[in-house]
Every structure is written in C-alpha cells, then in structure tokens.
CSV table of C-alpha atoms in Angstrom, one decimal:
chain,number,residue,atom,x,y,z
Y,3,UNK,CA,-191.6,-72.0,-17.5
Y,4,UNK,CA,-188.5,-74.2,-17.7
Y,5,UNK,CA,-187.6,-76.0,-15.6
Y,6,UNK,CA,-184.8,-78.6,-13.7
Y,7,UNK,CA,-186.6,-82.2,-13.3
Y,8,UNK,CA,-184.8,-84.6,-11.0
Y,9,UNK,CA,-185.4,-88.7,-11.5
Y,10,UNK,CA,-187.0,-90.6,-9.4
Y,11,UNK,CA,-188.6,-88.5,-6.4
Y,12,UNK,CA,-187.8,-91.1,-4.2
Y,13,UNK,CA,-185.2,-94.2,-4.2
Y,14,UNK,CA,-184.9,-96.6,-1.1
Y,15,UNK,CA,-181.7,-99.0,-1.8
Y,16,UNK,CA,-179.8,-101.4,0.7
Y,17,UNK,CA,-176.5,-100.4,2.0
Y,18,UNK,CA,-173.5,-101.3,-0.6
Y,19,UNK,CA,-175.5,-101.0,-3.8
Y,20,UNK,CA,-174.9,-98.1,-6.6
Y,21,UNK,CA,-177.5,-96.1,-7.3
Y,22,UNK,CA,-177.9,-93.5,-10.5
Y,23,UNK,CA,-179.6,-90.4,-9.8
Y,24,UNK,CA,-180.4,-88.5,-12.9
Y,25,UNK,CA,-181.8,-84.9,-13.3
Y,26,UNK,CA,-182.8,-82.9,-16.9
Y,27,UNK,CA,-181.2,-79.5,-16.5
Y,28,UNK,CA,-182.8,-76.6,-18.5
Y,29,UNK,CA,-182.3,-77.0,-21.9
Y,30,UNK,CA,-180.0,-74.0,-22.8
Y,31,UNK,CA,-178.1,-74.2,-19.2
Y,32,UNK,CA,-174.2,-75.2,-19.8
Y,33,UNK,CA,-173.3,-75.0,-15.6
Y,34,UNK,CA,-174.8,-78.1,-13.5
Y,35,UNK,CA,-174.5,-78.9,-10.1
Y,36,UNK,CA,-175.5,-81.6,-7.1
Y,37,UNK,CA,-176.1,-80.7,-3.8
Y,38,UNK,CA,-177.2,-82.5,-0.6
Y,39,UNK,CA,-179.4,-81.9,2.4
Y,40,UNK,CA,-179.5,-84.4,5.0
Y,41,UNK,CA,-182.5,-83.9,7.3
Y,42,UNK,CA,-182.6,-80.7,9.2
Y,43,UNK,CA,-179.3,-79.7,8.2
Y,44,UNK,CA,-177.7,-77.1,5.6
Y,45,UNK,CA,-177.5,-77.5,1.6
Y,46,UNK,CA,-173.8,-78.6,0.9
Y,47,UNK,CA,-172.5,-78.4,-2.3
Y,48,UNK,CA,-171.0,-81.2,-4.0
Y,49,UNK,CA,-170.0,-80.7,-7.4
Y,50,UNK,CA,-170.2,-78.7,-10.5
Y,51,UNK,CA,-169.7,-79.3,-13.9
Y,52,UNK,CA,-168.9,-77.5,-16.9
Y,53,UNK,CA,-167.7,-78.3,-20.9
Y,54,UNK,CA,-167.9,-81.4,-19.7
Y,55,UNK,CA,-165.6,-82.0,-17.0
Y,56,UNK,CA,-166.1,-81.5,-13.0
Y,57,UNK,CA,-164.5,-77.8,-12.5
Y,58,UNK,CA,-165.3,-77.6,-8.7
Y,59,UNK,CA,-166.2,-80.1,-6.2
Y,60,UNK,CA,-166.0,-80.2,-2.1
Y,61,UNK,CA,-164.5,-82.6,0.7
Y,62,UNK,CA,-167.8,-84.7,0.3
Y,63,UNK,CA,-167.2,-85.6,-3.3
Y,64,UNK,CA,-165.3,-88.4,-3.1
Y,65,UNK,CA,-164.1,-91.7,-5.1
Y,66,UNK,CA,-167.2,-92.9,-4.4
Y,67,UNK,CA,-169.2,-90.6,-6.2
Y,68,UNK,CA,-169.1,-89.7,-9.7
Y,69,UNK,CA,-171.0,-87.3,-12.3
Y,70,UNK,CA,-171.7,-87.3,-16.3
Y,71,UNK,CA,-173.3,-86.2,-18.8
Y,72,UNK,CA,-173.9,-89.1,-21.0
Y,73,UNK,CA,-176.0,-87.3,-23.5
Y,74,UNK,CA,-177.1,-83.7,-24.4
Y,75,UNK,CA,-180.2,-83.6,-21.8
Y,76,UNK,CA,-179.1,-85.9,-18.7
Y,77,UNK,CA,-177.2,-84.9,-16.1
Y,78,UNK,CA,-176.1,-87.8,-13.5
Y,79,UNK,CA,-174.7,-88.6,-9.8
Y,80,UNK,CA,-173.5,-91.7,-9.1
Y,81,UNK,CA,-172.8,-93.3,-5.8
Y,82,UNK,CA,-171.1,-96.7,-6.0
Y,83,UNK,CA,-171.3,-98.5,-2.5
Y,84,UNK,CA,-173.7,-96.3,-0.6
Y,85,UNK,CA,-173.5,-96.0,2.9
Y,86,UNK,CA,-176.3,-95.4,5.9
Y,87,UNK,CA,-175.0,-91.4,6.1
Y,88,UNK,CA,-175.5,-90.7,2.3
Y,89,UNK,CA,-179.5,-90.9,3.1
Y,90,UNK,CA,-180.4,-87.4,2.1
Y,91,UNK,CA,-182.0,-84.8,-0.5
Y,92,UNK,CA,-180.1,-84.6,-3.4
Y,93,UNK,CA,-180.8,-81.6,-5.6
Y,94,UNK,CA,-179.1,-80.8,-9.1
Y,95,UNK,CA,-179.1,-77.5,-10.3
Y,96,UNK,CA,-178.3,-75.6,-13.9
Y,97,UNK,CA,-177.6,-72.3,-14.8
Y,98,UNK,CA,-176.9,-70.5,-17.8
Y,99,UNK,CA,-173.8,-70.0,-19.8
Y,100,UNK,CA,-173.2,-65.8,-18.6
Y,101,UNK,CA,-172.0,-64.7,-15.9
Y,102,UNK,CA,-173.1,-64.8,-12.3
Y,103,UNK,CA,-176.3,-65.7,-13.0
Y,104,UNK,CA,-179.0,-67.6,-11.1
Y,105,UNK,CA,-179.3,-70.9,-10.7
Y,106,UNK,CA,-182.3,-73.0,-11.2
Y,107,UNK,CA,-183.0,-75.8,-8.6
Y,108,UNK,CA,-185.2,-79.4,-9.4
Y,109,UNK,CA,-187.1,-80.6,-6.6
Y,110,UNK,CA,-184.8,-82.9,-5.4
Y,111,UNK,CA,-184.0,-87.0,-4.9
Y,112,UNK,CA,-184.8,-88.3,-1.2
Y,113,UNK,CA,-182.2,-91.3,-0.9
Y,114,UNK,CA,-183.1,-93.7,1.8
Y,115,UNK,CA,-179.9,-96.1,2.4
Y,116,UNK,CA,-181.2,-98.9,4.7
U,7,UNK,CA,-164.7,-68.7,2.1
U,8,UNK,CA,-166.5,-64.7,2.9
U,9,UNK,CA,-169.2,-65.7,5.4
U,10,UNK,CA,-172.7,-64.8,6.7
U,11,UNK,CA,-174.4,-64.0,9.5
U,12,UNK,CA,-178.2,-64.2,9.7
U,13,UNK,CA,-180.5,-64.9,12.2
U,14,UNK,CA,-182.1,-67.8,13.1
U,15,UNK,CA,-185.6,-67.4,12.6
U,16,UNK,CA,-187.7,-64.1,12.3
U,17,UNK,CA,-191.8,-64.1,12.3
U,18,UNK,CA,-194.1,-61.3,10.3
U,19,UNK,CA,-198.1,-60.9,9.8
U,20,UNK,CA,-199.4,-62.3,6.9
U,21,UNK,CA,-199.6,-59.0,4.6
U,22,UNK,CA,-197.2,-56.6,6.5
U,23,UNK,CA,-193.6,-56.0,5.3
U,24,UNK,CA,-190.8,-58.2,6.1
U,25,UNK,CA,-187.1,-57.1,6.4
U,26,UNK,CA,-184.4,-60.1,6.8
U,27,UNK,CA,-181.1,-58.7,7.6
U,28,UNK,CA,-177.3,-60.9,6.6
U,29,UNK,CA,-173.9,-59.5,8.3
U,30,UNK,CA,-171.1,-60.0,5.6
U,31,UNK,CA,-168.4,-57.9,7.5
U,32,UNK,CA,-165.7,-59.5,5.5
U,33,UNK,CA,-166.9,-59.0,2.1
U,34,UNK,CA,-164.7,-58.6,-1.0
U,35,UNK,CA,-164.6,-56.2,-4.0
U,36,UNK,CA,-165.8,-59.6,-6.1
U,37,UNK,CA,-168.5,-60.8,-3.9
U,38,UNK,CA,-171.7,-60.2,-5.0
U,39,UNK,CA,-174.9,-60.9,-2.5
U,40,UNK,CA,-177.3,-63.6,-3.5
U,41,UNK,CA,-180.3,-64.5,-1.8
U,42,UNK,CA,-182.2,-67.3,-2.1
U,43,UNK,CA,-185.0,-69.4,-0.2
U,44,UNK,CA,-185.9,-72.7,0.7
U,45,UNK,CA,-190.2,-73.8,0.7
U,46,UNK,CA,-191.1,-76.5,2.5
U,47,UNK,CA,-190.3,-80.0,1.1
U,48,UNK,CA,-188.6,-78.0,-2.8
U,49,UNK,CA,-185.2,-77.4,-3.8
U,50,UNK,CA,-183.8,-73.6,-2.8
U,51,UNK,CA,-184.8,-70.9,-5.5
U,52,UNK,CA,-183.4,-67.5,-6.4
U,53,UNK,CA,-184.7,-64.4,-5.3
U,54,UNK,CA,-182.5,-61.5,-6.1
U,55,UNK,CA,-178.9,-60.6,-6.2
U,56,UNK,CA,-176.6,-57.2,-6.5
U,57,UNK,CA,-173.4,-56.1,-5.9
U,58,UNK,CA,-173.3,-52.4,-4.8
U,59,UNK,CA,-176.8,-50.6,-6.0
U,60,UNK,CA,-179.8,-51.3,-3.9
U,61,UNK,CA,-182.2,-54.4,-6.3
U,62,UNK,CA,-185.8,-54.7,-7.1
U,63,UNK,CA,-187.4,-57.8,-8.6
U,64,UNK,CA,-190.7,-58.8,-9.1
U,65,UNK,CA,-190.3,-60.8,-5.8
U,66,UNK,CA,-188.5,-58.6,-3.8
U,67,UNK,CA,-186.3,-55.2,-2.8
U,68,UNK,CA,-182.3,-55.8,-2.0
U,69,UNK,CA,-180.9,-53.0,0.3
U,70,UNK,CA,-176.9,-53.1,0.3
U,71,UNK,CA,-175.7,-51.4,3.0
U,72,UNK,CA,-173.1,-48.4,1.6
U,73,UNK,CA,-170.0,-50.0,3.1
U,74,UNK,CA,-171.3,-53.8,1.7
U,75,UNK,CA,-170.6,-55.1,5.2
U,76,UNK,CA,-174.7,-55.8,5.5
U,77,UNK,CA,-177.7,-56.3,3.4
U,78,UNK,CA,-181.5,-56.5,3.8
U,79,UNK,CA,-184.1,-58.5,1.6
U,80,UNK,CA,-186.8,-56.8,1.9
U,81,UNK,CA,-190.8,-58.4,0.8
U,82,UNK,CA,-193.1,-55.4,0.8
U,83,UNK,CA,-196.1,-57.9,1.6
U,84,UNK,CA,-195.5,-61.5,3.2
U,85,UNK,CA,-197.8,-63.8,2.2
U,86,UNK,CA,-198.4,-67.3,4.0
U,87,UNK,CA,-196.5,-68.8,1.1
U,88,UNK,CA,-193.5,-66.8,1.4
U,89,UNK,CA,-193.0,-69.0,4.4
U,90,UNK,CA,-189.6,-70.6,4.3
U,91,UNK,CA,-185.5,-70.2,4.7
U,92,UNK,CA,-184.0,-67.8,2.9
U,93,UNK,CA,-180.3,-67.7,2.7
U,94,UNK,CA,-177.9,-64.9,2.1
U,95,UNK,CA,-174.9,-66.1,0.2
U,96,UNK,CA,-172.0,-64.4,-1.0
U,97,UNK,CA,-170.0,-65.4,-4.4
U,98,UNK,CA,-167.2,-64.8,-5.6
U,99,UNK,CA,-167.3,-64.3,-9.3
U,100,UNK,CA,-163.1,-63.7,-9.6
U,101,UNK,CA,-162.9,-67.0,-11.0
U,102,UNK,CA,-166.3,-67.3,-13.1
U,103,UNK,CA,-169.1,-68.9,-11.5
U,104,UNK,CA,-168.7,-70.5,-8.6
U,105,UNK,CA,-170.8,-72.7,-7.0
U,106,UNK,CA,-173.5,-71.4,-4.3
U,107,UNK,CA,-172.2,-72.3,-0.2
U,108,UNK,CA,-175.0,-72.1,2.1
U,109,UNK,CA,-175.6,-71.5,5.3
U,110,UNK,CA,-178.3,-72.2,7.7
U,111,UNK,CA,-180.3,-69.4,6.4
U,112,UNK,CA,-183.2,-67.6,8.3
U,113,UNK,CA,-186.4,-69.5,9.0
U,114,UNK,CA,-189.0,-67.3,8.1
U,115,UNK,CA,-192.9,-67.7,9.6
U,116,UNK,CA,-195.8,-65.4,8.0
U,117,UNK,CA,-198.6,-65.9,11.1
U,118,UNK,CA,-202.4,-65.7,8.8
C-alpha cells in the first residue's frame, strides 16, 4: 500500500540552526500538507500546498518557516532559526487531486530544539 | 471555523461495539464530517467521511444525525488495536479542499 514517508524519524538540533525536514508524498497525490503536534497537545495545521505554491497556511506559519517542492517526489519544511517551542511532531500529509478526499498521513518528524 | 464537540475520553470491552458521538450544532450545507484517529506514537489516519447519508467502510459505520447537528462513528467490534483518538472534523469543501483542523479528539481505551 502507498504510502507518505517522512525524513529523518528523529532530528535533535541546537537552538538558531535551520533544519530541513523532508517527506515523500504518494506518488500520484497533487495536495500536501505539514502539521505539528507538540507533546500532549492537538494536531495544528500549518500549511498546504498545491500547483506549486502555498494555497492555505495558519498563524503558526510564519517568516521563519518555509515549504517546497524542489523536485517531483520531495516535499519540504524549512525552519530557519529554530527556537525551544518549535520542538514537536511534524507530520506531512498528501492527498489526491479530486475532491474532498482523504488524506494520507507519514509517521511523522520528532524535532528536539535544545 | 464550524466546530466540534466530543468527549474527552470513552472506554469499551475489547470485542463489544463502540459508538463515539461529535456535536456539530453549527454545521453548514458545505461541511462534510470526517473522522479520523490518532494510534499511539503514528500520524492521524482516515476512517470514514459523509455528508448527509449514513457511511459504511471496511473500518467502520458513520451515523449522521437527520438534522446534521450530530454524528456517531460507530466500530461494530473494538479490538485492542483500535485503541487511540479519534477526531471528528468538519470541512468545508466551498472553496476545494481545505485543510483538516483538529481538535482534541476522543481518547479511546478497548480494556482486553
């Protein structure tokens, strides 16, 4: 069964750096998205991105993350000077190109900002 | 954004039925009623969705309460590894598709 893969499982980085967190989304999947969960809280959305541009993203999303698609498989969140409260589970997700349909969760980056 | 109301936790026997209920009193025309769940330690994955008409999958029933204001999911037989939150979500599909909002879902317990 397809499915979303999310690169690396784990990442530990020291407060200030940039880190790249990359998922594969299904292969035939035109709608992607990144969430975050921080520890014993709720999944909040982040962004979502379609034909190649962001077409939604929320309060959390802002200059200092970024997306992109640099190819036709990878499917990447970038945060440029991380801070102690981005530690979380980050979770990209892809769905197909019809309408309302599901979508299809990887298993997630744990980012430790220390 | 339409909201939810579920409730915190619920607890079924292993085997025995297991019906989860969500409030969405102020549902619109274009909202239609997702559910998905959250296992231990994984990413949230779908489990059903409808709109007006009562849903079966191959992992569970969706009863939609004639006015939409409510909704059950419904597992005909919990197993311990149906364990986990599930989240009712409404989206609004107006404006194509929108992302998925969560909430804090209901944590579900299947006792062996």
């Amino acid at each position: 069964e397809p499915e979303v893969t999310q690169t690396p499982s784990h990442q530990v980085t020291q407060m200030g750096q940039e880190v790249i967190l990359r998922c594969v989304p299904i292969s035939n999947h035109l709608y992607f998205y990144w969430y975050r969960q921080i520890l014993g809280q709720k999944v909040e959305f982040l962004v979502s991105f379609y034909n190649n541009e962001i077409s939604e993203k929320s309060e959390i999303f802002d200059d200092q993350f970024s997306v992109e698609r640099p190819d036709g498989s990878n499917f990447t969140l970038k945060i440029r000077s991380t801070k102690l409260e981005d530690s979380a589970m980050y979770f990209c997700a892809s769905s197909e190109p019809t309408f309302n349909t599901e979508a299809f969760f990887g298993q997630g980056t744990r980012l430790t900002v220390v | 954004d339409a909201k939810t109301t579920q409730p915190n936790s619920m607890e079924s026997n292993e085997e025995e039925p297991v019906h989860l209920p969500c409030n969405h009193s102020t549902i619109s025309g274009t909202d239609y009623i997702h559910w998905y769940r959250q296992l231990p330690s994984q990413g949230p994955e779908y489990v059903i969705h409808g709109l007006t008409s009562n849903v079966n999958n191959r992992m569970a029933s969706l009863a939609i309460a004639e006015d939409r204001k409510s909704s059950t999911l419904i597992l005909h037989r919990a197993t311990l590894r149906d364990a986990a939150v599930y989240y009712c979500i409404l989206r609004d599909v107006s404006s194509g598709n929108t992302p998925l909002v969560f909430g804090k879902g209901t944590r579900l317990s299947v006792i062996a």
